[in-house]
Coordinates of C-alpha atoms in Angstrom, one line a residue:
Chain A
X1 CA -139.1 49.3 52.4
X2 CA -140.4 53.0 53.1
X3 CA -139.3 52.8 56.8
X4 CA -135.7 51.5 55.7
X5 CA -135.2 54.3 53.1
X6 CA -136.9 56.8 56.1
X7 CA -134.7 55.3 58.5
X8 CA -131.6 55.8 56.0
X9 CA -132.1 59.4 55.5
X10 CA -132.6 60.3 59.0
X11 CA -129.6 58.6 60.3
X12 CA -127.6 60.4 57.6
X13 CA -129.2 63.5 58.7
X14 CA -128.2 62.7 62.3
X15 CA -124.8 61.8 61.5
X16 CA -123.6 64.0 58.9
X17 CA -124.2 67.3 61.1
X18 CA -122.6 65.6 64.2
X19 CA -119.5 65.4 61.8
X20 CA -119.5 69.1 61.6
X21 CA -120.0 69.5 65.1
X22 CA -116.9 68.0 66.3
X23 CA -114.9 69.4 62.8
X24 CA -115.9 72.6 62.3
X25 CA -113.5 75.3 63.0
X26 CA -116.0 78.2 63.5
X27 CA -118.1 77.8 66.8
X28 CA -121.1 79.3 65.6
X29 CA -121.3 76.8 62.8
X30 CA -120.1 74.2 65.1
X31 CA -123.5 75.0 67.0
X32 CA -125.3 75.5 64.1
X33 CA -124.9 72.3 62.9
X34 CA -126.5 70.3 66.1
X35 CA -130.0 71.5 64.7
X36 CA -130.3 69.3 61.7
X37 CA -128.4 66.4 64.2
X38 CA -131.2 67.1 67.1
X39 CA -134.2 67.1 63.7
X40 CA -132.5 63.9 62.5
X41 CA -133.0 62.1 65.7
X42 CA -136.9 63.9 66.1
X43 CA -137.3 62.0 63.0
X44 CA -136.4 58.7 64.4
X45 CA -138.9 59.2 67.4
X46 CA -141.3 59.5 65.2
X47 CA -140.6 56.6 63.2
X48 CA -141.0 54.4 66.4
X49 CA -144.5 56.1 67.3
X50 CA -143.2 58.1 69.9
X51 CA -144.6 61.1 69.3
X52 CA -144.7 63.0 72.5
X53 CA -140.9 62.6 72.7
X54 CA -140.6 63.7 69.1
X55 CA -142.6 66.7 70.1
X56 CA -140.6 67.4 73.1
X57 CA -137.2 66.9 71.5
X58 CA -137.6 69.8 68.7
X59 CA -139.1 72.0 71.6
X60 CA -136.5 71.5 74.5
X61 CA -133.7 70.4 72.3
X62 CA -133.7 72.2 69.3
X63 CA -136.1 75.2 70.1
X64 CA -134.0 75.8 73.5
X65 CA -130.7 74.3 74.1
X66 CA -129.1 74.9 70.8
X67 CA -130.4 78.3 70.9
X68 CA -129.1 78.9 74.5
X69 CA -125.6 77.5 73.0
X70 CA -125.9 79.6 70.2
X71 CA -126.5 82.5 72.6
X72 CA -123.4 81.9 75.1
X73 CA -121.6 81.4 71.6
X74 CA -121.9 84.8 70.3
X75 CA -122.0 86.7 73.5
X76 CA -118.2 85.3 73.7
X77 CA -115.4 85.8 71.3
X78 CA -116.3 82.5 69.5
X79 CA -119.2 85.4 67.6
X80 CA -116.7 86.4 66.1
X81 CA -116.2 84.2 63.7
X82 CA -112.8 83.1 65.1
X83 CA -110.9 79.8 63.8
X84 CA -110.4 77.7 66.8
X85 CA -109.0 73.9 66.6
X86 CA -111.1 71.4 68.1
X87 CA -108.2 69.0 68.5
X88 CA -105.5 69.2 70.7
X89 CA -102.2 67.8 71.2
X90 CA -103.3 64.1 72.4
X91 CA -105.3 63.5 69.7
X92 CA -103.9 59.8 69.2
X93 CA -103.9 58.6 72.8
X94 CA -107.7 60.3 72.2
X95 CA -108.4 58.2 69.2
X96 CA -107.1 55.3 70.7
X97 CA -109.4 55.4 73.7
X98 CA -112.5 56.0 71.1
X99 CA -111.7 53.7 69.5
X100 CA -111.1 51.1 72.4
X101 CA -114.9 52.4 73.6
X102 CA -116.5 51.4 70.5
X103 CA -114.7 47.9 70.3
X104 CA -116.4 47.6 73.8
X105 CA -119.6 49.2 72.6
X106 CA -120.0 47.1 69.7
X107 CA -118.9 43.8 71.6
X108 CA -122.2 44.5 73.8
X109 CA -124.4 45.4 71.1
X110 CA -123.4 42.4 69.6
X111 CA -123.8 39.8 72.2
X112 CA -127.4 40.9 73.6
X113 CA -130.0 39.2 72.5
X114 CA -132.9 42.5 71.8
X115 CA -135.8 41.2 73.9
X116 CA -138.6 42.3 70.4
X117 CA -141.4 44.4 72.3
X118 CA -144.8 42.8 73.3
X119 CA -148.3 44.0 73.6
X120 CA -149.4 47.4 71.5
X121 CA -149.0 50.7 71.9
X122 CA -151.6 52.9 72.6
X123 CA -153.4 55.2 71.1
X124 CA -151.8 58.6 72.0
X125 CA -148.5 58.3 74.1
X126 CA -148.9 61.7 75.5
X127 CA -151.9 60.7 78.0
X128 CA -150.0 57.5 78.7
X129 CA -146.7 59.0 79.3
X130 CA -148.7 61.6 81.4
X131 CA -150.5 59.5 83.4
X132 CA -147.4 57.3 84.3
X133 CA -145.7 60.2 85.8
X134 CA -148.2 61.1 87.8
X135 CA -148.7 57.4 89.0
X136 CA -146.2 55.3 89.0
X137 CA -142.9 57.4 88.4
X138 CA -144.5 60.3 90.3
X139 CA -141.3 60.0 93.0
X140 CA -138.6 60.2 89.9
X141 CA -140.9 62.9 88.5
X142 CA -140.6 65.3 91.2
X143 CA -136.8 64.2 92.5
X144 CA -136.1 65.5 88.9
X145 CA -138.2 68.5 89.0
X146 CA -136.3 69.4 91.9
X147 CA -132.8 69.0 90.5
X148 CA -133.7 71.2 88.2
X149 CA -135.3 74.1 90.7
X150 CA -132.0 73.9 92.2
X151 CA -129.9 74.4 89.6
X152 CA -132.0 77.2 88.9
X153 CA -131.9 78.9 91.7
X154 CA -128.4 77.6 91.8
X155 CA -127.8 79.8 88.3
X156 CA -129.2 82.7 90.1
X157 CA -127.1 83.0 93.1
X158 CA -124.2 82.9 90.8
X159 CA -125.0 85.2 88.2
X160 CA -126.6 87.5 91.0
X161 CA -124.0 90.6 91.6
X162 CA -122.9 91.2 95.1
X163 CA -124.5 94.4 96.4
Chain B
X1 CA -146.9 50.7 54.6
X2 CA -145.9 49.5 50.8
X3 CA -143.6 51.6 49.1
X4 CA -146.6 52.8 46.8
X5 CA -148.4 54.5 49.8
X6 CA -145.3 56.0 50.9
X7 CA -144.9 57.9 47.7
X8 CA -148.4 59.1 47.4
X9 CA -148.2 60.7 51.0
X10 CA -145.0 62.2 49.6
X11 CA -146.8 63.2 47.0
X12 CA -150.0 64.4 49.2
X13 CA -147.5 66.3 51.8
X14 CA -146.2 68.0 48.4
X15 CA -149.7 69.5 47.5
X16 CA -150.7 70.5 50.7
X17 CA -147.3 72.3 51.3
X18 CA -148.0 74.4 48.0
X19 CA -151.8 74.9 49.0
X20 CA -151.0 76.1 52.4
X21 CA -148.0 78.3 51.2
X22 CA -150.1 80.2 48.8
X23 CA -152.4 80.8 50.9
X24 CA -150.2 81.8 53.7
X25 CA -148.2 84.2 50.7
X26 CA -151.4 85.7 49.5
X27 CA -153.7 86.2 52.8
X28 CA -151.3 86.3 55.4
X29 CA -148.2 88.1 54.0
X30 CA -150.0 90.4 51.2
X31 CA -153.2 91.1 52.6
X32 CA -151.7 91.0 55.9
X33 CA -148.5 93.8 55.0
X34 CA -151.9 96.0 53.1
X35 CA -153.8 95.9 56.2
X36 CA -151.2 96.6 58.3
X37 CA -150.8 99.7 56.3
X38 CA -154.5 100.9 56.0
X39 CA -154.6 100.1 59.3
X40 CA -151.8 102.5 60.6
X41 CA -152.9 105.5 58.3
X42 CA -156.0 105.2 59.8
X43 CA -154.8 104.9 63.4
X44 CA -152.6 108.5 62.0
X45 CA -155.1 110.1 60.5
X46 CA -153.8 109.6 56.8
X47 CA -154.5 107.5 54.0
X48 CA -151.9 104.6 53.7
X49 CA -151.4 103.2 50.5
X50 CA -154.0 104.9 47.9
X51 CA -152.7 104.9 43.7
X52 CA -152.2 101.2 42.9
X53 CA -155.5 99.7 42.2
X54 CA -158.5 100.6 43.6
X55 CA -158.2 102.2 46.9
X56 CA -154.7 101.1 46.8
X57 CA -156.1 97.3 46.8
X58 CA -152.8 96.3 44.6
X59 CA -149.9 98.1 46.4
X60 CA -148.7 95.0 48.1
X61 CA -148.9 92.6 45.0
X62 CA -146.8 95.4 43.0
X63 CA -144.5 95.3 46.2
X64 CA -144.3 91.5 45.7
X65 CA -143.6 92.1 42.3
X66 CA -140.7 94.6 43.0
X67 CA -138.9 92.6 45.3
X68 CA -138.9 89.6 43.3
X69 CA -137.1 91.6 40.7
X70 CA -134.6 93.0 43.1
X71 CA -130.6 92.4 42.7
X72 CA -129.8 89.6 45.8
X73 CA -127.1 91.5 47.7
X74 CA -124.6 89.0 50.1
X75 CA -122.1 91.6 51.9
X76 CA -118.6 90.3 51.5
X77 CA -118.1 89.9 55.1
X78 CA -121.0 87.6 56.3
X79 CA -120.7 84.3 56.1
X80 CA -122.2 82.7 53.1
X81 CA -123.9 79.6 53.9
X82 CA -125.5 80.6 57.0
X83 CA -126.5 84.5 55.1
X84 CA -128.7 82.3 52.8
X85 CA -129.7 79.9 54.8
X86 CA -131.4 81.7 57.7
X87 CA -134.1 83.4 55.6
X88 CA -135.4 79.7 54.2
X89 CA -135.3 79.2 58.1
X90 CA -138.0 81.6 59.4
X91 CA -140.9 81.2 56.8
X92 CA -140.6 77.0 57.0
X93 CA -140.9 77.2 60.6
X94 CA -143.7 79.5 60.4
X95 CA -145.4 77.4 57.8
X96 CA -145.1 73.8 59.5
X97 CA -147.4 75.5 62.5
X98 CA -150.2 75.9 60.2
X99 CA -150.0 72.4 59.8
X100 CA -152.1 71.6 62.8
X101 CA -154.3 74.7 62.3
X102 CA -157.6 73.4 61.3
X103 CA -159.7 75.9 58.8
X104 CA -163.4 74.9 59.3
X105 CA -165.4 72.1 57.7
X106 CA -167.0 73.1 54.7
X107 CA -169.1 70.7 52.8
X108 CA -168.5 67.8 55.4
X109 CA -164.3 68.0 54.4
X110 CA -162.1 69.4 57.1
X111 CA -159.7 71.5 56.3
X112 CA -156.2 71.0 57.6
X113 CA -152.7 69.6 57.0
X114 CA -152.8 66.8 59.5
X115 CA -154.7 66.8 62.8
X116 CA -152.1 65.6 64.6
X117 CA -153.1 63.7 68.3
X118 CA -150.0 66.2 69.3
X119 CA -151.4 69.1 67.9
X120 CA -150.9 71.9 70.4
X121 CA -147.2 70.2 71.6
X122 CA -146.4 70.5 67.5
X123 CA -147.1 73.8 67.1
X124 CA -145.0 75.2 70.1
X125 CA -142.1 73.5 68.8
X126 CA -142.3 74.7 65.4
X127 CA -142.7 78.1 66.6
X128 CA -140.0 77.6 68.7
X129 CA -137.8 76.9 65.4
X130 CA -138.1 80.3 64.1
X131 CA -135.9 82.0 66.2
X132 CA -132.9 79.5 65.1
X133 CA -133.6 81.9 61.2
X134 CA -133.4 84.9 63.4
X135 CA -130.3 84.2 65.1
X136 CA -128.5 83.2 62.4
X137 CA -129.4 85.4 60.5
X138 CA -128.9 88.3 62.8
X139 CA -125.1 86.7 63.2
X140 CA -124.4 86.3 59.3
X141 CA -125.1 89.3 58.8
X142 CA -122.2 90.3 60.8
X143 CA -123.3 93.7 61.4
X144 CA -123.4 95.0 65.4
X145 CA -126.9 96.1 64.6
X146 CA -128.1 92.4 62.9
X147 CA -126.4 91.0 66.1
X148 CA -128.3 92.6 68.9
X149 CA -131.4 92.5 67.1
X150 CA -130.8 88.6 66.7
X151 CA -129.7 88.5 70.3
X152 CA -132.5 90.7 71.4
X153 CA -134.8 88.5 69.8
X154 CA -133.7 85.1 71.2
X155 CA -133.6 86.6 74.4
X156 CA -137.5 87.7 74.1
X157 CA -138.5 84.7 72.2
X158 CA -136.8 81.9 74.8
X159 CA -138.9 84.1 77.6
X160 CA -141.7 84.4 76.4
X161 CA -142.6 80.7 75.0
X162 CA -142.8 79.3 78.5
X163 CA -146.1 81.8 79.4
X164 CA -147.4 81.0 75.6
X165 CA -146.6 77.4 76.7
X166 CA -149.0 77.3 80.1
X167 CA -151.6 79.5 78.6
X168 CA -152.2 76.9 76.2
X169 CA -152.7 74.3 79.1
X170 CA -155.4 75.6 80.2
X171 CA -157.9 74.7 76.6
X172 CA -156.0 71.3 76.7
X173 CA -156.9 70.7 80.3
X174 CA -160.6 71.6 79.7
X175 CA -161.1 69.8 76.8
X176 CA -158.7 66.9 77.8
X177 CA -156.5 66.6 74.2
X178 CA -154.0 68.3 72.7
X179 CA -155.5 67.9 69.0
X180 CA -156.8 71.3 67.6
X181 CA -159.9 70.1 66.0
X182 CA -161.0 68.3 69.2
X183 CA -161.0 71.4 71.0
X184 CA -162.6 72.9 68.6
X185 CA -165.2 70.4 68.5
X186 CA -165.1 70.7 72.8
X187 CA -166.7 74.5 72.7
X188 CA -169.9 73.8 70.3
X189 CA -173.6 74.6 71.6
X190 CA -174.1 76.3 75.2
X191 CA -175.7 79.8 76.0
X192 CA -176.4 81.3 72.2
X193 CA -173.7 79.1 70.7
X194 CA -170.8 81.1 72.3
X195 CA -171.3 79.7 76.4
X196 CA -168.9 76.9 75.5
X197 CA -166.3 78.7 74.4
X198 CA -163.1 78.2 76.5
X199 CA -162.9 82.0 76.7
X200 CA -165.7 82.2 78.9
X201 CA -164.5 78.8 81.0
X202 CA -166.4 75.8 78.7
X203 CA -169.2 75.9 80.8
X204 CA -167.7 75.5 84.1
X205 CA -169.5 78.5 85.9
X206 CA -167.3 81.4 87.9
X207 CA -164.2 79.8 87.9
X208 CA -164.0 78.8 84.4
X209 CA -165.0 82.0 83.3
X210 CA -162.4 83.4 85.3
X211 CA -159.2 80.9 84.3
X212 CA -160.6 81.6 80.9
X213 CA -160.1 84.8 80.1
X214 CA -157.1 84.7 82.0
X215 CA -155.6 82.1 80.0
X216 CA -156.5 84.2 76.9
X217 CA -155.0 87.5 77.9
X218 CA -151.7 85.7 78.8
X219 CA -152.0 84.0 76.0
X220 CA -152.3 87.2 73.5
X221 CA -149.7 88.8 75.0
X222 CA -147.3 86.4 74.5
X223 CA -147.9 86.1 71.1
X224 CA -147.4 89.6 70.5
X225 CA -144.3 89.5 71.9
X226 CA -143.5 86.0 70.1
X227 CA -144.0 88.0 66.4
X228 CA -142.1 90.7 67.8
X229 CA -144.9 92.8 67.8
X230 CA -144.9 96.8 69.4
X231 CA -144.7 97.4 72.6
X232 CA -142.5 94.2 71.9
X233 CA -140.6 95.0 68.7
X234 CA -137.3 95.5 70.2
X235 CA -135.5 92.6 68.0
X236 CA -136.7 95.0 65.4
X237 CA -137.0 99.0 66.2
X238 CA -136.4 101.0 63.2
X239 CA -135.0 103.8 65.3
X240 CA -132.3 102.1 67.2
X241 CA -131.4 98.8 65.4
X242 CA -132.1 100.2 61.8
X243 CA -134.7 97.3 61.6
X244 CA -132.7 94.7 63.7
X245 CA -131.8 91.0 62.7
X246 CA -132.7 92.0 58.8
X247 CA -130.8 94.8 57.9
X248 CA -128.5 93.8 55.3
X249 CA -131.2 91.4 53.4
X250 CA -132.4 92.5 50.1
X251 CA -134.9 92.0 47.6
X252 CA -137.1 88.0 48.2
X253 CA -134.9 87.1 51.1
X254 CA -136.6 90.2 53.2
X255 CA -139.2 89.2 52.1
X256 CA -139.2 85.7 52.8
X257 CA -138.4 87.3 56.8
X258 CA -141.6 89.1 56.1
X259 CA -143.6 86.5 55.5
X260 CA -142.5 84.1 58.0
X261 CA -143.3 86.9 60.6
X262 CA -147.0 87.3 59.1
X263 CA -147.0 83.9 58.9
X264 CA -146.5 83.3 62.2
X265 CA -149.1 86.8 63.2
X266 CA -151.7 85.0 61.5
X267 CA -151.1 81.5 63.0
X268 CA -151.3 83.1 66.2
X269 CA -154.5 84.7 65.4
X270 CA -156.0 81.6 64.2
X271 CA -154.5 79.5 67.0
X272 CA -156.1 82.2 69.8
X273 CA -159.8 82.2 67.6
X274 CA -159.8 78.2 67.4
X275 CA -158.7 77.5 71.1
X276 CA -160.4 80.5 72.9
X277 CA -162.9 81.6 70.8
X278 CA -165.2 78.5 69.2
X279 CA -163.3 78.2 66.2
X280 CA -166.0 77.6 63.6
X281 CA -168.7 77.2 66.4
X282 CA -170.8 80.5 67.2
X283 CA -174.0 82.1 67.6
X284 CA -176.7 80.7 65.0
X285 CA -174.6 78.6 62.5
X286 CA -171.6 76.8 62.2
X287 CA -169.3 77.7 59.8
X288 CA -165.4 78.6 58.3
X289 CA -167.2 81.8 57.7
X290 CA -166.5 82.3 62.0
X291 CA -163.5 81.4 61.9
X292 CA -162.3 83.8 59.6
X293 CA -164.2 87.2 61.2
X294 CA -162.7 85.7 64.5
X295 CA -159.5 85.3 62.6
X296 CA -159.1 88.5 61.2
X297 CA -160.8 90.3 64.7
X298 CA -157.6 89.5 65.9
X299 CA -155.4 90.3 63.4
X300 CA -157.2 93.7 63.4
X301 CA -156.7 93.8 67.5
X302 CA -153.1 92.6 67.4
X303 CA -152.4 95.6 64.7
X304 CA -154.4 98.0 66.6
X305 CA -152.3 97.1 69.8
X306 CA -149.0 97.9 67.5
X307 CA -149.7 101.4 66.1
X308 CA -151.2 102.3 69.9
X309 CA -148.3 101.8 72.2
X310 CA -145.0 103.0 72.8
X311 CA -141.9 100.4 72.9
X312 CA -140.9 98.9 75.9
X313 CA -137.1 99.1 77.3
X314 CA -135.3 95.7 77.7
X315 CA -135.6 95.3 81.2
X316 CA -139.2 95.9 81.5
X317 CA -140.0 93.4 78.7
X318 CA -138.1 90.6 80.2
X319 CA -139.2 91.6 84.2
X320 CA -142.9 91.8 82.6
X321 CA -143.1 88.3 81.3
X322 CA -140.7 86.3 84.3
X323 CA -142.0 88.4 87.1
X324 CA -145.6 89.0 86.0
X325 CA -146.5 86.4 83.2
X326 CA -144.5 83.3 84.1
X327 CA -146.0 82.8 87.9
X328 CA -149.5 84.1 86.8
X329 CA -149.6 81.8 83.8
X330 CA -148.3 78.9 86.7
X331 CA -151.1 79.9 89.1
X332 CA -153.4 79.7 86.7
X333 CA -152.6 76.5 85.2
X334 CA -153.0 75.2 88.9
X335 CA -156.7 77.5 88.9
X336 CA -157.7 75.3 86.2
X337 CA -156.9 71.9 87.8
X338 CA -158.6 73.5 90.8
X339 CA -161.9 74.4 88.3
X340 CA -162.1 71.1 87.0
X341 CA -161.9 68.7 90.1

């Protein structure tokens, strides 16, 4: 009962800010209104006893990314304050094709049968998830590390100013 | 979990917030804005606050009382919502990181929100939140000045988490959790009660002694640039910015700035006493007493820091923490595997 009502008001406050994200007129708010999305879905982590992901998620997503959005947002003329539309002129071939993707989407959902988890989690995920990386997955571990040093330095060598 | 226990640990999370927000209102914000005051008159040779009460004891609660008072100004060209938002922003972000922030055990009860088995991990994410009130508010306000400082601030902030970040690796590496009160609990006994403490390596000779203190210097330093702190207050010069992110606030929302930035100066100060410093543990007994000279050592240092040096320019703040902090806080992360194996 608790875990429905939980449940419930975290989707609502995943949902409802995603609204203004793809409504808003003002880009700041736009922007704005991804934090109490990205919260929303921390909350659902934690609800399924991830809590290393939770953890993660308000740090990288909500600490970080919307910030650096945010940022790039009002370094630019959307700072301003400016009304922009977020629609353009195909918005009903656009709507058609969502709407064709969720037909699709819910078709799936509908049709696989949801293995329910076995065994039991343990203790603290963080030492788990740790430990996995650094066995198991340590190949995937540092292929993604190194996408991201590239991209990095990748950043750099565009941003850098010719001498 | 029935619905009934659900309620009472609505009910439970309900006190606590109003416990630890008092206390964070009345020793970190008051107490922390009067000693910041006596504090810099002493540092310039004059007498800082001196008529209300004695010795000027009740200046900041009569400060308190004046701002609450005060008319709440929004400036017709900021935007509304996000103008009254942002200051709610700051001093909730600051308060959820005292969660994890353990206060002793008196009497055989521990005192703290939740000791969460992510307790470390929590706190860098809340802290991370607080610069979402500054931004916003900084762009609300929709004054040049508001906006640099805001921008100024994010900039600082963003840069200076990922050296705060590694510095804390090195107590979760020694004591092998991220939990607060088990680190805590990894530094008691050794050499007079303090040769356990993770400042001087947790009893791992030379090289613990040296990743140690290491850790902890990076580690103060980026907090004092994390409360925007002099020499790393540009978000907030007076002389430049008229004050930065907060100029156009008035009356409780300023103040509600104010005490999310204490807030967060005394978290800090805890956080570096608990993880580096014993906590409770020291020489002869164990006790919150400890925690609390360690606590306010700090503050004390971290203020004493502020009213010593000049501000830095832009530039050397943000070459200071990527080209000296980040890849010393990296090598010494990778000093500390070296120390344990």
């Amino acid at each position: 009962m608790g875990e429905l009502v939980a449940f419930l008001v975290l989707a609502a406050l995943t949902l409802v800010p995603a609204v203004v994200v793809v409504t808003s007129r003002n880009l700041v708010r736009a922007a704005m209104a991804l934090i109490p999305s990205l919260l929303g879905v921390t909350g659902l982590f934690v609800l399924l006893q991830a809590e290393f992901v939770a953890g993660i998620q308000v740090l990288i997503y909500a600490g970080a990314i919307a910030v650096l959005i945010l940022f790039v947002i009002m370094l630019t003329e959307g700072g301003t304050g400016l009304a922009v539309r977020q629609v353009n002129t195909q918005r009903w071939p656009g709507l058609a094709a969502a709407a064709g993707f969720v037909a699709a989407l819910v078709a799936v959902l509908v049709r696989t049968p949801w293995p329910a988890g076995s065994g039991t989690l343990p203790a603290g995920t963080t030492a788990a998830v740790g430990e996995a990386f650094l066995t198991e997955f340590v190949l995937a571990f540092e292929v993604s590390s190194l996408v991201l040093l590239v991209s990095l330095v990748g950043a750099l060598v565009i941003a850098r100013r010719e001498p | 979990m029935p619905a009934v226990a659900w309620g009472l640990e609505i009910l439970r999370a309900t006190v606590a917030t109003v416990l630890l927000f008092t206390f964070l209102a009345v020793v970190a914000a008051m107490f922390g804005v009067l000693a910041e005051r006596k504090i810099s008159g002493w540092i310039q040779s004059r007498l800082g606050p001196k008529h209300v009460g004695p010795q000027g004891l009740l200046q900041t609660v009569a400060d308190t009382v004046k701002l609450l008072q005060k008319e709440h100004v929004t400036p017709v060209n900021a935007d509304p919502v996000a103008f009254n938002v942002a200051p709610l922003i700051v001093p909730v972000a600051a308060l959820l990181a005292w969660i994890v922030i353990p206060l002793g055990v008196p009497f055989g009860v521990l005192l703290i929100g939740r000791d969460l088995n992510i307790g470390l991990l929590f706190f860098v994410a809340m802290t991370s939140l607080i610069v979402i009130g500054v931004l916003l508010g900084g762009w609300a306000s929709n004054n040049k000045y508001s906006l640099l400082g805001a921008l100024r601030s994010a900039s600082q902030m963003i840069s200076y988490e990922i050296p705060l970040a590694l510095a804390l690796l090195t107590p979760i590496m020694l004591a092998g959790t991220l939990s607060t009160v088990e680190i805590v609990d990894a530094q008691r006994g050794g050499f007079l009660g303090v040769g356990r403490w993770f400042l001087f390596g947790g009893g791992h000779g030379l090289g613990g002694l040296v990743v140690g203190v290491l850790a902890f210097a990076i580690f103060v330093a980026a907090a004092t640039a994390e409360t925007f702190r002099t020499p790393f207050d540009l978000p907030e010069a007076e002389s430049e910015l008229v004050a930065g992110y907060f100029s156009e606030y008035t009356g409780m929302r300023f103040a509600l700035f104010q005490l999310g930035e204490y807030g967060e100066l005394f978290a800090m100060a805890a956080l570096s006493s608990l993880l580096f410093l014993g906590g409770w543990h020291g020489p002869g007994f164990t006790s919150t007493l400890w925690l609390f000279v360690k606590l306010f050592a700090m503050v004390f240092f971290l203020m004493w820091v502020r009213w010593t040096y000049p501000r830095l320019r832009l530039d050397q703040l943000l070459n200071f923490t990527w080209k000296g902090l980040l890849p010393l806080a990296l090598l010494n992360v990778l000093l500390t595997g070296w120390v344990l194996v």
